Amino acid sequence: MTFEDYKNELIKTALAKDPALKSEDEAINFSPGIRALLAHYKAHNLYMSGEFAKADEISLKSRMETGIEIHPGAKIGRRCYIDHGMGVVIGETAEIGDDVLMYHGVTLGGLVNKRVKRHPSVGNNVLIGAGAVILGNIKIGNNCKIGANAVVLEDVPDDCTAVGVPAQIIKHKKYNK
């Protein structure tokens, strides 16, 4: 996927997921989530080609501009959108699926200080509420909702809603029909 294709898809996604955005121009010029994700696209490609210093420079400039910190090594799927965004932190080994919506203050962080997979993997079609903290090499399944300010320390299966500190599953498609 080219940068332009990614950019156009991201703008359409933002307009669909954020009712406050009224035009493509407004989305591209004033949405910190879009700006951070576009910078990440460039930084990630540099990171994957071994140009770590250039990738880190783009990432740092983006963080200073948007308040959103995405490590260039993080893998982010298509049509992901960060609404509001301030204070979002996405660690180096985090993996985010397609069609994920996250709000401000979300942390996808690590628990160990070693060069291993130490950040969460988030499935497709996941909503992560404001201030949620998801820590460690855990998996958030597809079609999940993580409540605002939840602290998630264990895997969350597909089709679940998890809330609280520590997060507990309060709704599961299999059991709540």
CSV table of N, CA and C in Angstrom, one decimal:
chain,number,residue,atom,x,y,z
A,1,MET,N,0.8,-1.2,0.0
A,1,MET,CA,0.0,0.0,0.0
A,1,MET,C,0.9,1.2,0.0
A,2,THR,N,0.6,2.2,-0.9
A,2,THR,CA,1.4,3.4,-1.0
A,2,THR,C,1.1,4.3,0.1
A,3,PHE,N,1.9,5.3,0.4
A,3,PHE,CA,1.6,6.3,1.4
A,3,PHE,C,0.3,7.0,1.0
A,4,GLU,N,0.1,7.4,-0.2
A,4,GLU,CA,-1.1,8.1,-0.6
A,4,GLU,C,-2.3,7.3,-0.4
A,5,ASP,N,-2.3,6.0,-0.7
A,5,ASP,CA,-3.4,5.1,-0.5
A,5,ASP,C,-3.7,5.0,1.0
A,6,TYR,N,-2.6,4.9,1.8
A,6,TYR,CA,-2.8,4.8,3.3
A,6,TYR,C,-3.4,6.1,3.8
A,7,LYS,N,-2.9,7.2,3.3
A,7,LYS,CA,-3.4,8.5,3.8
A,7,LYS,C,-4.9,8.7,3.4
A,8,ASN,N,-5.3,8.3,2.2
A,8,ASN,CA,-6.7,8.5,1.8
A,8,ASN,C,-7.6,7.5,2.6
A,9,GLU,N,-7.2,6.3,2.8
A,9,GLU,CA,-8.0,5.4,3.6
A,9,GLU,C,-8.1,5.8,5.1
A,10,LEU,N,-7.0,6.4,5.6
A,10,LEU,CA,-7.0,6.9,7.0
A,10,LEU,C,-8.0,8.1,7.1
A,11,ILE,N,-8.0,9.0,6.2
A,11,ILE,CA,-8.9,10.1,6.2
A,11,ILE,C,-10.3,9.7,6.2
A,12,LYS,N,-10.7,8.7,5.3
A,12,LYS,CA,-12.0,8.2,5.2
A,12,LYS,C,-12.4,7.5,6.5
A,13,THR,N,-11.5,6.8,7.1
A,13,THR,CA,-11.8,6.1,8.4
A,13,THR,C,-12.0,7.2,9.5
A,14,ALA,N,-11.2,8.2,9.5
A,14,ALA,CA,-11.4,9.2,10.5
A,14,ALA,C,-12.8,9.9,10.4
A,15,LEU,N,-13.1,10.2,9.2
A,15,LEU,CA,-14.4,10.9,8.9
A,15,LEU,C,-15.6,10.0,9.3
A,16,ALA,N,-15.4,8.7,9.2
A,16,ALA,CA,-16.5,7.7,9.5
A,16,ALA,C,-16.5,7.5,11.0
A,17,LYS,N,-15.4,7.6,11.7
A,17,LYS,CA,-15.4,7.3,13.2
A,17,LYS,C,-15.4,8.5,14.1
A,18,ASP,N,-15.2,9.7,13.6
A,18,ASP,CA,-15.1,10.9,14.4
A,18,ASP,C,-16.2,11.9,13.9
A,19,PRO,N,-17.3,11.9,14.5
A,19,PRO,CA,-18.4,12.9,14.0
A,19,PRO,C,-18.0,14.3,14.1
A,20,ALA,N,-17.0,14.7,14.9
A,20,ALA,CA,-16.6,16.1,15.0
A,20,ALA,C,-15.8,16.6,13.8
A,21,LEU,N,-15.3,15.6,13.0
A,21,LEU,CA,-14.6,16.0,11.8
A,21,LEU,C,-15.6,16.3,10.7
A,22,LYS,N,-15.5,17.4,10.0
A,22,LYS,CA,-16.5,17.8,9.0
A,22,LYS,C,-16.0,17.8,7.6
A,23,SER,N,-14.7,17.6,7.3
A,23,SER,CA,-14.2,17.6,6.0
A,23,SER,C,-12.8,16.9,6.0
A,24,GLU,N,-12.4,16.5,4.7
A,24,GLU,CA,-11.1,15.9,4.6
A,24,GLU,C,-10.0,16.9,5.0
A,25,ASP,N,-10.2,18.2,4.6
A,25,ASP,CA,-9.2,19.2,5.0
A,25,ASP,C,-9.0,19.3,6.5
A,26,GLU,N,-10.2,19.3,7.2
A,26,GLU,CA,-10.1,19.4,8.6
A,26,GLU,C,-9.4,18.2,9.2
A,27,ALA,N,-9.8,17.0,8.7
A,27,ALA,CA,-9.2,15.8,9.2
A,27,ALA,C,-7.6,15.8,9.1
A,28,ILE,N,-7.1,16.1,7.9
A,28,ILE,CA,-5.7,16.1,7.7
A,28,ILE,C,-5.0,17.2,8.4
A,29,ASN,N,-5.6,18.3,8.5
A,29,ASN,CA,-4.9,19.5,9.2
A,29,ASN,C,-5.0,19.5,10.7
A,30,PHE,N,-6.1,19.0,11.2
A,30,PHE,CA,-6.3,19.2,12.6
A,30,PHE,C,-6.6,18.0,13.5
A,31,SER,N,-6.4,16.8,12.9
A,31,SER,CA,-6.6,15.6,13.7
A,31,SER,C,-5.2,15.1,14.1
A,32,PRO,N,-4.8,15.2,15.4
A,32,PRO,CA,-3.5,14.7,15.8
A,32,PRO,C,-3.4,13.2,15.5
A,33,GLY,N,-4.4,12.4,15.6
A,33,GLY,CA,-4.4,11.0,15.4
A,33,GLY,C,-3.9,10.7,13.9
A,34,ILE,N,-4.5,11.4,13.0
A,34,ILE,CA,-4.1,11.2,11.6
A,34,ILE,C,-2.6,11.6,11.4
A,35,ARG,N,-2.3,12.7,11.9
A,35,ARG,CA,-0.9,13.2,11.8
A,35,ARG,C,0.1,12.2,12.3
A,36,ALA,N,-0.2,11.7,13.5
A,36,ALA,CA,0.7,10.7,14.2
A,36,ALA,C,0.8,9.4,13.4
A,37,LEU,N,-0.3,8.9,12.9
A,37,LEU,CA,-0.4,7.7,12.1
A,37,LEU,C,0.4,7.8,10.8
A,38,LEU,N,0.2,9.0,10.1
A,38,LEU,CA,0.9,9.2,8.9
A,38,LEU,C,2.4,9.3,9.1
A,39,ALA,N,2.8,9.9,10.2
A,39,ALA,CA,4.3,10.0,10.5
A,39,ALA,C,4.8,8.6,10.9
A,40,HIS,N,3.9,7.8,11.6
A,40,HIS,CA,4.3,6.4,11.9
A,40,HIS,C,4.5,5.6,10.7
A,41,TYR,N,3.7,5.7,9.7
A,41,TYR,CA,3.8,5.0,8.4
A,41,TYR,C,5.2,5.2,7.9
A,42,LYS,N,5.6,6.4,7.8
A,42,LYS,CA,7.0,6.7,7.3
A,42,LYS,C,8.1,6.2,8.2
A,43,ALA,N,7.9,6.4,9.5
A,43,ALA,CA,8.9,6.0,10.4
A,43,ALA,C,9.1,4.5,10.5
A,44,HIS,N,7.9,3.8,10.4
A,44,HIS,CA,7.9,2.3,10.4
A,44,HIS,C,8.7,1.7,9.2
A,45,ASN,N,8.4,2.3,8.0
A,45,ASN,CA,9.1,1.8,6.8
A,45,ASN,C,10.6,2.0,7.0
A,46,LEU,N,11.0,3.1,7.5
A,46,LEU,CA,12.5,3.4,7.7
A,46,LEU,C,13.0,2.4,8.7
A,47,TYR,N,12.3,2.2,9.8
A,47,TYR,CA,12.7,1.2,10.9
A,47,TYR,C,12.9,-0.2,10.3
A,48,MET,N,11.9,-0.6,9.5
A,48,MET,CA,12.0,-1.9,8.9
A,48,MET,C,13.1,-2.1,7.9
A,49,SER,N,13.6,-1.0,7.4
A,49,SER,CA,14.7,-1.1,6.4
A,49,SER,C,16.1,-0.8,7.2
A,50,GLY,N,16.0,-0.7,8.5
A,50,GLY,CA,17.2,-0.6,9.3
A,50,GLY,C,17.7,0.8,9.5
A,51,GLU,N,16.9,1.8,9.1
A,51,GLU,CA,17.3,3.2,9.2
A,51,GLU,C,16.7,3.7,10.6
A,52,PHE,N,17.3,3.2,11.7
A,52,PHE,CA,16.7,3.5,13.0
A,52,PHE,C,16.8,5.0,13.4
A,53,ALA,N,17.9,5.6,13.1
A,53,ALA,CA,18.0,7.0,13.5
A,53,ALA,C,17.0,7.9,12.8
A,54,LYS,N,16.8,7.7,11.5
A,54,LYS,CA,15.8,8.5,10.8
A,54,LYS,C,14.4,8.2,11.3
A,55,ALA,N,14.1,6.9,11.5
A,55,ALA,CA,12.8,6.5,12.1
A,55,ALA,C,12.6,7.2,13.4
A,56,ASP,N,13.6,7.1,14.3
A,56,ASP,CA,13.4,7.8,15.6
A,56,ASP,C,13.2,9.3,15.5
A,57,GLU,N,13.9,9.9,14.6
A,57,GLU,CA,13.7,11.3,14.4
A,57,GLU,C,12.3,11.7,14.0
A,58,ILE,N,11.7,11.0,13.1
A,58,ILE,CA,10.3,11.2,12.6
A,58,ILE,C,9.4,11.0,13.8
A,59,SER,N,9.6,9.9,14.5
A,59,SER,CA,8.8,9.6,15.7
A,59,SER,C,8.8,10.7,16.8
A,60,LEU,N,10.0,11.1,17.0
A,60,LEU,CA,10.2,12.2,18.0
A,60,LEU,C,9.5,13.5,17.6
A,61,LYS,N,9.7,13.9,16.4
A,61,LYS,CA,9.0,15.1,15.9
A,61,LYS,C,7.5,14.9,15.9
A,62,SER,N,7.0,13.8,15.6
A,62,SER,CA,5.6,13.5,15.6
A,62,SER,C,5.0,13.6,17.1
A,63,ARG,N,5.8,13.0,18.0
A,63,ARG,CA,5.4,13.1,19.4
A,63,ARG,C,5.3,14.5,19.9
A,64,MET,N,6.3,15.3,19.5
A,64,MET,CA,6.4,16.7,20.0
A,64,MET,C,5.2,17.5,19.4
A,65,GLU,N,4.8,17.2,18.2
A,65,GLU,CA,3.7,17.9,17.5
A,65,GLU,C,2.3,17.4,18.0
A,66,THR,N,2.2,16.1,18.2
A,66,THR,CA,0.8,15.6,18.5
A,66,THR,C,0.6,15.1,19.9
A,67,GLY,N,1.6,14.9,20.7
A,67,GLY,CA,1.4,14.3,22.0
A,67,GLY,C,1.1,12.8,22.0
A,68,ILE,N,1.3,12.2,20.8
A,68,ILE,CA,1.1,10.8,20.6
A,68,ILE,C,2.5,10.1,20.4
A,69,GLU,N,2.8,9.1,21.2
A,69,GLU,CA,4.1,8.5,21.0
A,69,GLU,C,3.9,7.1,20.5
A,70,ILE,N,4.4,6.9,19.3
A,70,ILE,CA,4.3,5.5,18.6
A,70,ILE,C,5.7,5.1,18.3
A,71,HIS,N,6.2,4.1,18.9
A,71,HIS,CA,7.6,3.6,18.5
A,71,HIS,C,7.6,3.1,17.1
A,72,PRO,N,8.6,3.5,16.3
A,72,PRO,CA,8.6,3.1,14.9
A,72,PRO,C,8.6,1.6,14.6
A,73,GLY,N,8.9,0.8,15.6
A,73,GLY,CA,8.8,-0.7,15.5
A,73,GLY,C,7.4,-1.2,15.6
A,74,ALA,N,6.5,-0.5,16.2
A,74,ALA,CA,5.1,-1.0,16.4
A,74,ALA,C,4.5,-1.3,15.0
A,75,LYS,N,3.7,-2.3,15.0
A,75,LYS,CA,3.0,-2.7,13.8
A,75,LYS,C,1.5,-2.3,13.9
A,76,ILE,N,1.1,-1.5,13.0
A,76,ILE,CA,-0.3,-0.9,13.1
A,76,ILE,C,-1.0,-1.3,11.8
A,77,GLY,N,-2.2,-1.9,11.9
A,77,GLY,CA,-3.0,-2.3,10.8
A,77,GLY,C,-3.7,-1.2,10.1
A,78,ARG,N,-4.5,-1.6,9.2
A,78,ARG,CA,-5.3,-0.6,8.3
A,78,ARG,C,-6.5,-0.1,9.1
A,79,ARG,N,-6.8,1.2,8.7
A,79,ARG,CA,-8.0,1.8,9.2
A,79,ARG,C,-8.1,2.0,10.7
A,80,CYS,N,-6.9,2.0,11.3
A,80,CYS,CA,-6.8,2.3,12.8
A,80,CYS,C,-6.9,3.8,12.9
A,81,TYR,N,-7.6,4.3,14.0
A,81,TYR,CA,-7.8,5.7,14.2
A,81,TYR,C,-7.6,6.0,15.7
A,82,ILE,N,-6.8,7.1,15.9
A,82,ILE,CA,-6.6,7.5,17.3
A,82,ILE,C,-7.4,8.8,17.4
A,83,ASP,N,-8.5,8.8,18.2
A,83,ASP,CA,-9.3,10.0,18.4
A,83,ASP,C,-8.8,10.8,19.6
A,84,HIS,N,-8.7,12.1,19.4
A,84,HIS,CA,-8.1,13.0,20.4
A,84,HIS,C,-6.6,12.8,20.5
A,85,GLY,N,-6.2,11.7,21.1
A,85,GLY,CA,-4.9,11.2,21.0
A,85,GLY,C,-3.9,11.6,22.1
A,86,MET,N,-4.0,12.7,22.6
A,86,MET,CA,-3.0,13.2,23.6
A,86,MET,C,-2.7,12.1,24.6
A,87,GLY,N,-1.4,11.9,24.8
A,87,GLY,CA,-1.0,10.9,25.8
A,87,GLY,C,-1.0,9.5,25.4
A,88,VAL,N,-1.3,9.1,24.2
A,88,VAL,CA,-1.2,7.8,23.7
A,88,VAL,C,0.2,7.3,23.6
A,89,VAL,N,0.5,6.1,24.1
A,89,VAL,CA,1.9,5.5,24.0
A,89,VAL,C,1.7,4.1,23.5
A,90,ILE,N,2.4,3.8,22.4
A,90,ILE,CA,2.4,2.5,21.7
A,90,ILE,C,3.8,2.0,21.7
A,91,GLY,N,4.1,1.0,22.4
A,91,GLY,CA,5.5,0.4,22.5
A,91,GLY,C,6.0,-0.3,21.2
A,92,GLU,N,7.3,-0.5,21.3
A,92,GLU,CA,8.0,-1.1,20.1
A,92,GLU,C,7.5,-2.4,19.6
A,93,THR,N,7.1,-3.3,20.4
A,93,THR,CA,6.7,-4.6,19.9
A,93,THR,C,5.1,-4.8,19.9
A,94,ALA,N,4.4,-3.7,20.1
A,94,ALA,CA,3.0,-3.7,20.0
A,94,ALA,C,2.5,-4.0,18.6
A,95,GLU,N,1.4,-4.8,18.5
A,95,GLU,CA,0.8,-5.1,17.2
A,95,GLU,C,-0.6,-4.7,17.3
A,96,ILE,N,-1.1,-4.0,16.3
A,96,ILE,CA,-2.5,-3.5,16.3
A,96,ILE,C,-3.1,-3.9,15.0
A,97,GLY,N,-4.3,-4.6,15.1
A,97,GLY,CA,-5.0,-5.1,13.9
A,97,GLY,C,-5.7,-4.0,13.2
A,98,ASP,N,-6.5,-4.4,12.3
A,98,ASP,CA,-7.3,-3.5,11.4
A,98,ASP,C,-8.5,-2.9,12.2
A,99,ASP,N,-9.0,-1.7,11.8
A,99,ASP,CA,-10.2,-1.2,12.2
A,99,ASP,C,-10.3,-1.0,13.7
A,100,VAL,N,-9.2,-0.6,14.3
A,100,VAL,CA,-9.1,-0.3,15.8
A,100,VAL,C,-9.3,1.2,16.0
A,101,LEU,N,-10.1,1.5,17.0
A,101,LEU,CA,-10.3,2.8,17.4
A,101,LEU,C,-9.9,3.0,18.9
A,102,MET,N,-8.9,3.9,19.1
A,102,MET,CA,-8.5,4.2,20.5
A,102,MET,C,-8.6,5.7,20.8
A,103,TYR,N,-8.8,5.9,22.0
A,103,TYR,CA,-9.0,7.3,22.5
A,103,TYR,C,-7.7,7.8,23.3
A,104,HIS,N,-7.8,9.0,23.7
A,104,HIS,CA,-6.6,9.6,24.4
A,104,HIS,C,-6.2,8.9,25.6
A,105,GLY,N,-4.9,9.0,25.9
A,105,GLY,CA,-4.3,8.4,27.2
A,105,GLY,C,-4.2,6.9,27.2
A,106,VAL,N,-4.3,6.2,26.0
A,106,VAL,CA,-4.2,4.8,26.0
A,106,VAL,C,-2.7,4.5,26.0
A,107,THR,N,-2.3,3.4,26.8
A,107,THR,CA,-0.9,2.9,26.8
A,107,THR,C,-0.9,1.5,26.4
A,108,LEU,N,-0.1,1.1,25.4
A,108,LEU,CA,0.2,-0.3,25.1
A,108,LEU,C,1.6,-0.5,25.4
A,109,GLY,N,1.8,-0.9,26.7
A,109,GLY,CA,3.1,-0.9,27.3
A,109,GLY,C,3.7,-2.2,27.6
A,110,GLY,N,4.9,-2.2,28.0
A,110,GLY,CA,5.6,-3.5,28.4
A,110,GLY,C,5.8,-3.6,29.9
A,111,LEU,N,6.1,-4.8,30.3
A,111,LEU,CA,6.3,-5.1,31.7
A,111,LEU,C,7.7,-5.6,32.0
A,112,VAL,N,8.5,-6.0,30.9
A,112,VAL,CA,9.8,-6.4,31.1
A,112,VAL,C,10.8,-5.5,30.4
A,113,ASN,N,12.0,-5.5,30.8
A,113,ASN,CA,13.1,-4.7,30.2
A,113,ASN,C,14.1,-5.6,29.5
A,114,LYS,N,13.6,-6.3,28.5
A,114,LYS,CA,14.4,-7.2,27.7
A,114,LYS,C,14.0,-7.1,26.3
A,115,ARG,N,14.9,-7.5,25.4
A,115,ARG,CA,14.6,-7.4,23.9
A,115,ARG,C,13.8,-8.7,23.5
A,116,VAL,N,12.6,-8.7,23.9
A,116,VAL,CA,11.6,-9.7,23.6
A,116,VAL,C,10.3,-9.1,23.2
A,117,LYS,N,9.3,-9.9,22.7
A,117,LYS,CA,8.0,-9.4,22.5
A,117,LYS,C,7.4,-9.0,23.9
A,118,ARG,N,7.3,-7.8,24.2
A,118,ARG,CA,6.9,-7.3,25.5
A,118,ARG,C,5.7,-6.4,25.6
A,119,HIS,N,5.1,-6.1,24.4
A,119,HIS,CA,3.9,-5.2,24.3
A,119,HIS,C,2.7,-6.0,23.8
A,120,PRO,N,1.5,-5.5,24.0
A,120,PRO,CA,0.3,-6.2,23.6
A,120,PRO,C,0.1,-6.4,22.1
A,121,SER,N,-0.7,-7.4,21.8
A,121,SER,CA,-1.2,-7.6,20.4
A,121,SER,C,-2.7,-7.3,20.5
A,122,VAL,N,-3.2,-6.4,19.7
A,122,VAL,CA,-4.6,-6.1,19.7
A,122,VAL,C,-5.2,-6.6,18.4
A,123,GLY,N,-6.3,-7.3,18.5
A,123,GLY,CA,-7.0,-7.8,17.3
A,123,GLY,C,-7.6,-6.8,16.4
A,124,ASN,N,-8.5,-7.3,15.5
A,124,ASN,CA,-9.2,-6.4,14.6
A,124,ASN,C,-10.6,-5.9,15.3
A,125,ASN,N,-11.0,-4.8,14.8
A,125,ASN,CA,-12.3,-4.2,15.2
A,125,ASN,C,-12.4,-4.1,16.8
A,126,VAL,N,-11.4,-3.5,17.4
A,126,VAL,CA,-11.3,-3.3,18.8
A,126,VAL,C,-11.5,-1.8,19.1
A,127,LEU,N,-12.2,-1.5,20.2
A,127,LEU,CA,-12.3,-0.2,20.7
A,127,LEU,C,-11.6,-0.1,22.0
A,128,ILE,N,-10.7,0.8,22.2
A,128,ILE,CA,-9.9,1.0,23.4
A,128,ILE,C,-10.3,2.4,24.0
A,129,GLY,N,-10.9,2.4,25.2
A,129,GLY,CA,-11.4,3.6,25.8
A,129,GLY,C,-10.3,4.5,26.4
A,130,ALA,N,-10.6,5.7,26.6
A,130,ALA,CA,-9.7,6.7,27.1
A,130,ALA,C,-9.0,6.3,28.4
A,131,GLY,N,-7.7,6.4,28.4
A,131,GLY,CA,-7.0,6.1,29.6
A,131,GLY,C,-6.7,4.6,29.9
A,132,ALA,N,-7.1,3.8,29.0
A,132,ALA,CA,-6.9,2.3,29.2
A,132,ALA,C,-5.4,2.0,29.1
A,133,VAL,N,-5.0,1.1,30.0
A,133,VAL,CA,-3.6,0.7,30.0
A,133,VAL,C,-3.6,-0.8,29.8
A,134,ILE,N,-2.9,-1.2,28.7
A,134,ILE,CA,-2.8,-2.6,28.4
A,134,ILE,C,-1.3,-3.0,28.4
A,135,LEU,N,-0.9,-3.9,29.3
A,135,LEU,CA,0.5,-4.1,29.6
A,135,LEU,C,0.9,-5.5,29.4
A,136,GLY,N,2.1,-5.7,28.8
A,136,GLY,CA,2.7,-7.0,28.6
A,136,GLY,C,2.4,-7.6,27.3
A,137,ASN,N,3.0,-8.8,27.1
A,137,ASN,CA,2.8,-9.6,25.9
A,137,ASN,C,1.5,-10.4,26.0
A,138,ILE,N,0.4,-9.6,25.9
A,138,ILE,CA,-0.9,-10.3,26.0
A,138,ILE,C,-1.6,-10.0,24.7
A,139,LYS,N,-2.8,-10.7,24.6
A,139,LYS,CA,-3.6,-10.6,23.3
A,139,LYS,C,-4.9,-10.1,23.7
A,140,ILE,N,-5.3,-9.0,23.0
A,140,ILE,CA,-6.7,-8.6,23.0
A,140,ILE,C,-7.4,-9.1,21.7
A,141,GLY,N,-8.4,-9.9,21.9
A,141,GLY,CA,-9.0,-10.6,20.7
A,141,GLY,C,-9.8,-9.6,19.8
A,142,ASN,N,-10.3,-10.2,18.8
A,142,ASN,CA,-11.1,-9.4,17.8
A,142,ASN,C,-12.4,-9.0,18.4
A,143,ASN,N,-13.0,-7.9,17.9
A,143,ASN,CA,-14.3,-7.4,18.3
A,143,ASN,C,-14.5,-7.2,19.8
A,144,CYS,N,-13.4,-6.7,20.4
A,144,CYS,CA,-13.4,-6.4,21.9
A,144,CYS,C,-13.6,-4.9,22.1
A,145,LYS,N,-14.1,-4.7,23.3
A,145,LYS,CA,-14.1,-3.3,23.9
A,145,LYS,C,-13.4,-3.3,25.2
A,146,ILE,N,-12.5,-2.3,25.3
A,146,ILE,CA,-11.7,-2.1,26.5
A,146,ILE,C,-12.2,-0.8,27.1
A,147,GLY,N,-12.8,-0.9,28.3
A,147,GLY,CA,-13.4,0.3,28.9
A,147,GLY,C,-12.4,1.4,29.3
A,148,ALA,N,-12.9,2.6,29.4
A,148,ALA,CA,-12.0,3.7,29.8
A,148,ALA,C,-11.4,3.4,31.2
A,149,ASN,N,-10.1,3.7,31.3
A,149,ASN,CA,-9.3,3.6,32.5
A,149,ASN,C,-9.1,2.1,32.9
A,150,ALA,N,-9.4,1.2,32.1
A,150,ALA,CA,-9.2,-0.2,32.5
A,150,ALA,C,-7.7,-0.5,32.5
A,151,VAL,N,-7.3,-1.4,33.3
A,151,VAL,CA,-5.9,-1.9,33.4
A,151,VAL,C,-5.9,-3.3,33.0
A,152,VAL,N,-5.5,-3.7,31.8
A,152,VAL,CA,-5.5,-5.0,31.3
A,152,VAL,C,-4.2,-5.7,31.4
A,153,LEU,N,-4.1,-6.8,32.1
A,153,LEU,CA,-2.9,-7.5,32.4
A,153,LEU,C,-2.9,-9.0,31.9
A,154,GLU,N,-4.1,-9.4,31.4
A,154,GLU,CA,-4.2,-10.8,30.9
A,154,GLU,C,-5.0,-10.7,29.6
A,155,ASP,N,-4.8,-11.8,28.8
A,155,ASP,CA,-5.5,-11.9,27.5
A,155,ASP,C,-7.0,-11.7,27.7
A,156,VAL,N,-7.6,-11.1,26.6
A,156,VAL,CA,-9.0,-10.9,26.5
A,156,VAL,C,-9.5,-11.6,25.3
A,157,PRO,N,-10.4,-12.6,25.4
A,157,PRO,CA,-10.8,-13.4,24.3
A,157,PRO,C,-11.6,-12.6,23.3
A,158,ASP,N,-11.8,-13.1,22.1
A,158,ASP,CA,-12.7,-12.4,21.1
A,158,ASP,C,-14.0,-12.1,21.7
A,159,ASP,N,-14.6,-11.0,21.1
A,159,ASP,CA,-16.0,-10.6,21.4
A,159,ASP,C,-16.3,-10.3,22.9
A,160,CYS,N,-15.3,-9.8,23.6
A,160,CYS,CA,-15.5,-9.5,25.0
A,160,CYS,C,-15.5,-8.0,25.3
A,161,THR,N,-16.1,-7.6,26.4
A,161,THR,CA,-15.9,-6.2,26.9
A,161,THR,C,-15.2,-6.4,28.3
A,162,ALA,N,-14.1,-5.7,28.5
A,162,ALA,CA,-13.3,-5.7,29.7
A,162,ALA,C,-13.2,-4.3,30.3
A,163,VAL,N,-13.5,-4.3,31.6
A,163,VAL,CA,-13.5,-3.0,32.4
A,163,VAL,C,-12.8,-3.2,33.7
A,164,GLY,N,-12.4,-2.1,34.3
A,164,GLY,CA,-11.9,-2.1,35.7
A,164,GLY,C,-10.4,-2.2,35.9
A,165,VAL,N,-10.1,-2.2,37.2
A,165,VAL,CA,-8.7,-2.3,37.6
A,165,VAL,C,-8.5,-3.4,38.7
A,166,PRO,N,-7.9,-4.5,38.4
A,166,PRO,CA,-7.5,-4.9,37.1
A,166,PRO,C,-8.8,-5.3,36.3
A,167,ALA,N,-8.6,-5.3,34.9
A,167,ALA,CA,-9.8,-5.5,34.0
A,167,ALA,C,-10.4,-6.8,34.3
A,168,GLN,N,-11.7,-6.8,34.2
A,168,GLN,CA,-12.5,-8.1,34.3
A,168,GLN,C,-13.4,-8.1,33.1
A,169,ILE,N,-13.7,-9.3,32.6
A,169,ILE,CA,-14.6,-9.4,31.5
A,169,ILE,C,-16.0,-9.3,32.0
A,170,ILE,N,-16.8,-8.4,31.5
A,170,ILE,CA,-18.2,-8.2,31.9
A,170,ILE,C,-19.2,-8.7,30.9
A,171,LYS,N,-18.7,-8.8,29.7
A,171,LYS,CA,-19.6,-9.2,28.6
A,171,LYS,C,-18.9,-10.1,27.6
A,172,HIS,N,-19.4,-11.2,27.3
A,172,HIS,CA,-18.8,-12.1,26.3
A,172,HIS,C,-19.9,-12.6,25.4
A,173,LYS,N,-19.8,-12.5,24.1
A,173,LYS,CA,-20.8,-12.9,23.1
A,173,LYS,C,-21.3,-14.3,23.4
A,174,LYS,N,-20.4,-15.2,23.7
A,174,LYS,CA,-20.8,-16.6,23.9
A,174,LYS,C,-21.8,-16.8,25.1
A,175,TYR,N,-21.7,-15.9,26.1
A,175,TYR,CA,-22.5,-16.1,27.3
A,175,TYR,C,-23.6,-15.1,27.4
A,176,ASN,N,-23.6,-14.0,26.7
A,176,ASN,CA,-24.6,-12.9,26.8
A,176,ASN,C,-25.3,-12.8,25.4
A,177,LYS,N,-26.2,-13.7,25.1
A,177,LYS,CA,-26.9,-13.6,23.9
A,177,LYS,C,-28.2,-12.9,24.0
